[in-house]
mmCIF file of C-alpha atoms in Angstrom:
data_model
loop_
_atom_site.group_PDB
_atom_site.id
_atom_site.type_symbol
_atom_site.label_atom_id
_atom_site.label_comp_id
_atom_site.label_asym_id
_atom_site.label_seq_id
_atom_site.Cartn_x
_atom_site.Cartn_y
_atom_site.Cartn_z
ATOM 1 C CA MET A 830 -16.984 -47.631 -3.875
ATOM 2 C CA ARG A 831 -18.937 -50.803 -4.621
ATOM 3 C CA ILE A 832 -22.415 -50.850 -3.095
ATOM 4 C CA GLU A 833 -23.396 -54.000 -1.197
ATOM 5 C CA PRO A 834 -27.214 -54.203 -1.188
ATOM 6 C CA ALA A 835 -29.067 -54.897 2.029
ATOM 7 C CA GLU A 836 -30.345 -58.455 2.466
ATOM 8 C CA LEU A 837 -34.094 -59.030 2.807
ATOM 9 C CA ARG A 838 -34.455 -60.920 6.101
ATOM 10 C CA PHE A 839 -36.783 -60.965 9.127
ATOM 11 C CA ASP A 840 -36.258 -61.842 12.774
ATOM 12 C CA GLY A 841 -38.354 -64.327 14.745
ATOM 13 C CA ALA A 842 -41.078 -61.737 15.350
ATOM 14 C CA GLY A 843 -41.304 -60.880 11.650
ATOM 15 C CA THR A 844 -39.532 -57.511 11.910
ATOM 16 C CA PRO A 845 -37.175 -56.554 9.042
ATOM 17 C CA TYR A 846 -33.667 -57.482 10.159
ATOM 18 C CA SER A 847 -30.078 -56.963 9.000
ATOM 19 C CA PRO A 848 -27.906 -60.091 9.379
ATOM 20 C CA SER A 849 -24.839 -57.944 8.634
ATOM 21 C CA TYR A 850 -25.393 -55.795 11.728
ATOM 22 C CA GLY A 851 -27.454 -58.154 13.871
ATOM 23 C CA ASP A 852 -30.195 -55.577 14.426
ATOM 24 C CA VAL A 853 -33.743 -54.796 13.318
ATOM 25 C CA TYR A 854 -34.626 -51.872 11.070
ATOM 26 C CA HIS A 855 -37.304 -50.533 13.389
ATOM 27 C CA SER A 856 -39.257 -51.176 16.563
ATOM 28 C CA ALA A 857 -41.151 -54.479 16.689
ATOM 29 C CA GLU A 858 -44.233 -52.507 17.785
ATOM 30 C CA SER A 859 -44.510 -50.422 14.597
ATOM 31 C CA GLY A 860 -42.138 -49.032 12.012
ATOM 32 C CA PRO A 861 -44.473 -46.201 10.955
ATOM 33 C CA GLY A 862 -45.269 -45.490 14.615
ATOM 34 C CA GLN A 863 -41.582 -45.189 15.462
ATOM 35 C CA ALA A 864 -40.981 -42.908 12.471
ATOM 36 C CA GLN A 865 -43.768 -40.579 13.563
ATOM 37 C CA HIS A 866 -42.939 -40.522 17.284
ATOM 38 C CA VAL A 867 -39.137 -40.390 17.168
ATOM 39 C CA PHE A 868 -38.311 -38.459 14.030
ATOM 40 C CA VAL A 869 -41.303 -36.369 12.944
ATOM 41 C CA ALA A 870 -42.550 -35.457 16.432
ATOM 42 C CA GLY A 871 -39.032 -35.649 17.899
ATOM 43 C CA ASN A 872 -38.019 -32.792 15.587
ATOM 44 C CA ASP A 873 -41.178 -30.862 16.501
ATOM 45 C CA LEU A 874 -42.684 -31.147 13.042
ATOM 46 C CA PRO A 875 -44.862 -29.730 11.635
ATOM 47 C CA ARG A 876 -44.557 -26.702 13.961
ATOM 48 C CA ARG A 877 -40.940 -25.977 13.016
ATOM 49 C CA TRP A 878 -41.507 -25.989 9.274
ATOM 50 C CA ALA A 879 -44.729 -23.938 9.295
ATOM 51 C CA GLN A 880 -44.829 -21.381 6.455
ATOM 52 C CA ALA A 881 -41.172 -21.992 5.531
ATOM 53 C CA ARG A 882 -40.090 -21.469 1.946
ATOM 54 C CA VAL A 883 -37.654 -24.423 2.033
ATOM 55 C CA PHE A 884 -37.100 -26.958 4.836
ATOM 56 C CA THR A 885 -34.141 -29.361 4.726
ATOM 57 C CA ILE A 886 -33.913 -32.675 6.591
ATOM 58 C CA LEU A 887 -30.699 -34.696 6.850
ATOM 59 C CA GLU A 888 -30.942 -38.392 7.741
ATOM 60 C CA THR A 889 -28.325 -41.009 8.535
ATOM 61 C CA GLY A 890 -29.701 -44.417 7.578
ATOM 62 C CA PHE A 891 -32.486 -44.511 4.964
ATOM 63 C CA GLY A 892 -33.232 -48.188 5.610
ATOM 64 C CA LEU A 893 -36.778 -49.013 4.471
ATOM 65 C CA GLY A 894 -37.610 -45.351 3.886
ATOM 66 C CA LEU A 895 -40.299 -45.236 6.572
ATOM 67 C CA ASN A 896 -39.025 -41.969 8.061
ATOM 68 C CA PHE A 897 -39.161 -40.360 4.631
ATOM 69 C CA LEU A 898 -42.654 -41.717 3.960
ATOM 70 C CA ALA A 899 -43.919 -40.541 7.362
ATOM 71 C CA THR A 900 -42.445 -37.088 6.735
ATOM 72 C CA TRP A 901 -43.920 -36.942 3.238
ATOM 73 C CA ARG A 902 -47.354 -37.891 4.603
ATOM 74 C CA GLN A 903 -47.058 -35.203 7.290
ATOM 75 C CA TRP A 904 -46.118 -32.635 4.638
ATOM 76 C CA ARG A 905 -49.118 -33.610 2.504
ATOM 77 C CA ASP A 906 -51.544 -33.348 5.422
ATOM 78 C CA ASP A 907 -50.280 -29.970 6.664
ATOM 79 C CA PRO A 908 -51.897 -26.810 5.224
ATOM 80 C CA ALA A 909 -48.989 -24.752 6.629
ATOM 81 C CA ARG A 910 -46.355 -26.993 5.034
ATOM 82 C CA PRO A 911 -43.168 -25.505 3.566
ATOM 83 C CA GLN A 912 -43.268 -24.628 -0.094
ATOM 84 C CA ALA A 913 -40.404 -27.046 -0.720
ATOM 85 C CA LEU A 914 -39.086 -29.992 1.293
ATOM 86 C CA HIS A 915 -35.552 -31.250 0.706
ATOM 87 C CA TYR A 916 -34.836 -34.623 2.307
ATOM 88 C CA VAL A 917 -31.240 -35.866 2.184
ATOM 89 C CA SER A 918 -30.530 -39.407 3.360
ATOM 90 C CA ILE A 919 -27.319 -41.432 3.562
ATOM 91 C CA GLU A 920 -27.405 -45.221 3.189
ATOM 92 C CA LYS A 921 -24.434 -47.569 2.909
ATOM 93 C CA HIS A 922 -26.447 -50.713 2.119
ATOM 94 C CA PRO A 923 -29.652 -49.812 0.244
ATOM 95 C CA PHE A 924 -32.275 -52.379 -0.709
ATOM 96 C CA ASP A 925 -32.800 -53.103 -4.379
ATOM 97 C CA SER A 926 -36.155 -52.148 -5.882
ATOM 98 C CA ALA A 927 -37.677 -55.637 -5.629
ATOM 99 C CA ALA A 928 -36.812 -55.979 -1.940
ATOM 100 C CA LEU A 929 -38.064 -52.479 -1.225
ATOM 101 C CA ALA A 930 -41.406 -53.251 -2.893
ATOM 102 C CA ALA A 931 -41.752 -56.466 -0.864
ATOM 103 C CA LEU A 932 -41.011 -54.622 2.368
ATOM 104 C CA HIS A 933 -43.400 -51.774 1.628
ATOM 105 C CA ARG A 934 -46.327 -54.172 1.263
ATOM 106 C CA ARG A 935 -46.107 -54.550 5.033
ATOM 107 C CA TYR A 936 -47.062 -50.881 5.541
ATOM 108 C CA PRO A 937 -50.387 -50.299 3.715
ATOM 109 C CA GLU A 938 -50.835 -46.881 5.344
ATOM 110 C CA PHE A 939 -48.042 -45.635 3.069
ATOM 111 C CA ALA A 940 -49.164 -47.495 -0.082
ATOM 112 C CA ALA A 941 -49.892 -44.482 -2.297
ATOM 113 C CA LEU A 942 -46.575 -42.849 -1.437
ATOM 114 C CA SER A 943 -44.408 -45.971 -1.350
ATOM 115 C CA ARG A 944 -45.451 -46.911 -4.908
ATOM 116 C CA GLN A 945 -44.169 -43.550 -6.124
ATOM 117 C CA LEU A 946 -40.897 -44.096 -4.268
ATOM 118 C CA GLN A 947 -40.503 -47.590 -5.743
ATOM 119 C CA ASP A 948 -41.162 -46.297 -9.269
ATOM 120 C CA ALA A 949 -38.455 -43.652 -8.890
ATOM 121 C CA TRP A 950 -35.929 -45.867 -7.064
ATOM 122 C CA PRO A 951 -32.433 -45.446 -8.579
ATOM 123 C CA PRO A 952 -29.887 -48.128 -9.507
ATOM 124 C CA LEU A 953 -27.608 -49.125 -6.637
ATOM 125 C CA VAL A 954 -24.633 -47.038 -7.708
ATOM 126 C CA ALA A 955 -22.458 -45.198 -5.202
ATOM 127 C CA GLY A 956 -22.958 -41.456 -4.986
ATOM 128 C CA MET A 957 -25.868 -39.014 -5.054
ATOM 129 C CA HIS A 958 -29.271 -39.695 -6.601
ATOM 130 C CA ARG A 959 -31.916 -36.938 -6.775
ATOM 131 C CA LEU A 960 -35.612 -37.911 -6.938
ATOM 132 C CA HIS A 961 -38.529 -35.492 -7.246
ATOM 133 C CA PHE A 962 -42.142 -35.805 -6.075
ATOM 134 C CA GLU A 963 -45.208 -33.567 -5.753
ATOM 135 C CA ASP A 964 -44.400 -31.559 -8.887
ATOM 136 C CA ALA A 965 -40.799 -31.132 -7.656
ATOM 137 C CA ARG A 966 -41.898 -29.576 -4.360
ATOM 138 C CA ILE A 967 -40.295 -32.552 -2.593
ATOM 139 C CA ALA A 968 -36.707 -33.461 -3.459
ATOM 140 C CA LEU A 969 -35.223 -36.682 -2.083
ATOM 141 C CA THR A 970 -31.447 -36.914 -2.345
ATOM 142 C CA LEU A 971 -30.238 -40.458 -1.693
ATOM 143 C CA ALA A 972 -26.524 -40.670 -0.936
ATOM 144 C CA PHE A 973 -25.341 -44.262 -1.312
ATOM 145 C CA GLY A 974 -22.032 -44.972 0.396
ATOM 146 C CA ASP A 975 -20.071 -44.465 3.602
ATOM 147 C CA ALA A 976 -21.619 -41.828 5.866
ATOM 148 C CA LEU A 977 -18.350 -40.269 7.061
ATOM 149 C CA GLU A 978 -17.093 -39.833 3.499
ATOM 150 C CA LEU A 979 -20.398 -38.559 2.110
ATOM 151 C CA MET A 980 -20.823 -36.005 4.898
ATOM 152 C CA GLN A 981 -17.741 -34.237 3.525
ATOM 153 C CA ARG A 982 -19.324 -33.948 0.082
ATOM 154 C CA LEU A 983 -22.664 -32.526 1.170
ATOM 155 C CA ARG A 984 -23.293 -28.803 0.795
ATOM 156 C CA LEU A 985 -26.411 -27.881 2.759
ATOM 157 C CA ARG A 986 -27.769 -26.353 5.937
ATOM 158 C CA ALA A 987 -30.012 -28.830 7.701
ATOM 159 C CA ASP A 988 -33.086 -27.598 9.554
ATOM 160 C CA ALA A 989 -33.673 -31.022 11.147
ATOM 161 C CA VAL A 990 -31.602 -34.181 11.592
ATOM 162 C CA TYR A 991 -32.818 -37.779 11.806
ATOM 163 C CA LEU A 992 -30.150 -40.063 13.357
ATOM 164 C CA ASP A 993 -31.289 -43.588 12.539
ATOM 165 C CA GLY A 994 -28.395 -45.992 12.112
ATOM 166 C CA PHE A 995 -28.319 -49.472 13.638
ATOM 167 C CA ALA A 996 -27.680 -49.669 17.385
ATOM 168 C CA PRO A 997 -24.453 -47.881 18.445
ATOM 169 C CA ARG A 998 -22.966 -51.015 20.013
ATOM 170 C CA LEU A 999 -23.400 -52.848 16.679
ATOM 171 C CA ASN A 1000 -22.536 -50.063 14.235
ATOM 172 C CA GLN A 1001 -20.200 -47.621 15.963
ATOM 173 C CA ASP A 1002 -19.114 -45.896 12.747
ATOM 174 C CA MET A 1003 -22.578 -44.357 12.345
ATOM 175 C CA TRP A 1004 -22.361 -42.746 15.789
ATOM 176 C CA SER A 1005 -18.695 -41.809 15.990
ATOM 177 C CA PRO A 1006 -17.466 -38.440 17.326
ATOM 178 C CA GLN A 1007 -16.043 -37.720 13.854
ATOM 179 C CA LEU A 1008 -19.434 -38.195 12.229
ATOM 180 C CA MET A 1009 -21.102 -35.942 14.814
ATOM 181 C CA GLN A 1010 -18.533 -33.226 14.089
ATOM 182 C CA ARG A 1011 -19.236 -33.450 10.370
ATOM 183 C CA LEU A 1012 -22.932 -33.357 11.115
ATOM 184 C CA ALA A 1013 -22.423 -30.118 13.042
ATOM 185 C CA ARG A 1014 -20.740 -28.600 9.970
ATOM 186 C CA LEU A 1015 -24.045 -29.028 8.131
ATOM 187 C CA ALA A 1016 -26.155 -27.572 10.955
ATOM 188 C CA ARG A 1017 -27.074 -24.006 11.823
ATOM 189 C CA ALA A 1018 -28.185 -22.363 15.049
ATOM 190 C CA GLY A 1019 -31.426 -24.061 16.072
ATOM 191 C CA THR A 1020 -31.138 -27.148 13.854
ATOM 192 C CA SER A 1021 -33.107 -29.876 15.617
ATOM 193 C CA VAL A 1022 -31.952 -33.463 16.073
ATOM 194 C CA ALA A 1023 -33.742 -36.630 17.174
ATOM 195 C CA THR A 1024 -32.787 -40.280 17.518
ATOM 196 C CA TYR A 1025 -34.296 -43.419 19.006
ATOM 197 C CA SER A 1026 -31.022 -44.050 20.872
ATOM 198 C CA SER A 1027 -30.314 -42.747 24.361
ATOM 199 C CA ALA A 1028 -26.822 -44.295 24.591
ATOM 200 C CA ALA A 1029 -24.182 -42.281 26.442
ATOM 201 C CA LEU A 1030 -21.857 -42.517 23.442
ATOM 202 C CA VAL A 1031 -24.480 -40.797 21.265
ATOM 203 C CA ARG A 1032 -25.321 -38.101 23.806
ATOM 204 C CA GLN A 1033 -21.659 -37.322 24.476
ATOM 205 C CA GLY A 1034 -20.829 -37.211 20.767
ATOM 206 C CA LEU A 1035 -23.672 -34.802 20.026
ATOM 207 C CA GLU A 1036 -22.808 -32.557 22.963
ATOM 208 C CA ALA A 1037 -19.123 -32.449 22.009
ATOM 209 C CA ALA A 1038 -20.172 -31.388 18.504
ATOM 210 C CA GLY A 1039 -22.241 -28.501 19.837
ATOM 211 C CA PHE A 1040 -25.737 -29.945 20.238
ATOM 212 C CA ALA A 1041 -27.768 -29.481 23.416
ATOM 213 C CA VAL A 1042 -29.723 -32.715 23.952
ATOM 214 C CA GLU A 1043 -32.166 -34.155 26.449
ATOM 215 C CA LYS A 1044 -33.743 -37.503 27.133
ATOM 216 C CA CYS A 1045 -37.471 -37.875 26.535
ATOM 217 C CA PRO A 1046 -39.931 -40.802 26.336
ATOM 218 C CA GLY A 1047 -39.052 -43.296 23.621
ATOM 219 C CA PHE A 1048 -41.296 -45.394 21.410
ATOM 220 C CA GLY A 1049 -42.553 -48.880 22.212
ATOM 221 C CA ARG A 1050 -40.158 -50.820 24.400
ATOM 222 C CA LYS A 1051 -37.579 -48.031 24.262
ATOM 223 C CA ARG A 1052 -37.972 -46.173 27.546
ATOM 224 C CA GLU A 1053 -35.958 -43.152 26.387
ATOM 225 C CA MET A 1054 -34.748 -41.385 23.260
ATOM 226 C CA LEU A 1055 -32.720 -38.228 22.587
ATOM 227 C CA ARG A 1056 -33.796 -34.947 21.073
ATOM 228 C CA GLY A 1057 -32.207 -31.526 21.006
ATOM 229 C CA SER A 1058 -30.861 -28.700 18.880
ATOM 230 C CA TYR A 1059 -27.614 -27.214 17.632
ATOM 231 C CA ALA A 1060 -26.516 -24.539 20.062
#
């Protein structure tokens, strides 16, 4: 599969934007704020990973990498952090290294970590790319390509899931019932899930795949989001 890089664009408010999907990459209020509220706190971290030997996170939609950076920062700040963190993220249209560096300058709170990510950034070749940080205690597996296809190739048991594709009405493939079923194959009893979306299509797809989900307060202008666990 040929990888089509993401295009570096911004909407009228200055928020990173995808012209291919007609949607922004994160809330206009704050990308780091959304990452922390929806995905880190939405998966009840750091409580759920406390004292674990290995904790595995599966993400759909790496985007700018803000969810990864927020999770990495949380891991660094937590004295009860897991011995090893494995973060696996699927991205169909990754940014190239120059665009990623330009985007990361907008988030100075992540500067020390984002520079390390930029230095390790792989070539935009389809397939799996493994990066290591913190003396190999953090492993980032970037899976470049189609999410439905790559889900079949993954061999893991996720402890937490970050669902972060573009809006369901604009990118239905990332929220399809088939993808939710393949996501469930990689879950175990108690695997948590969180997403900024509260769309009925997303809730119904997760429930049909075996997740128990609930609505809770969203971030910024989003009144609601979904969180839950594999039952």
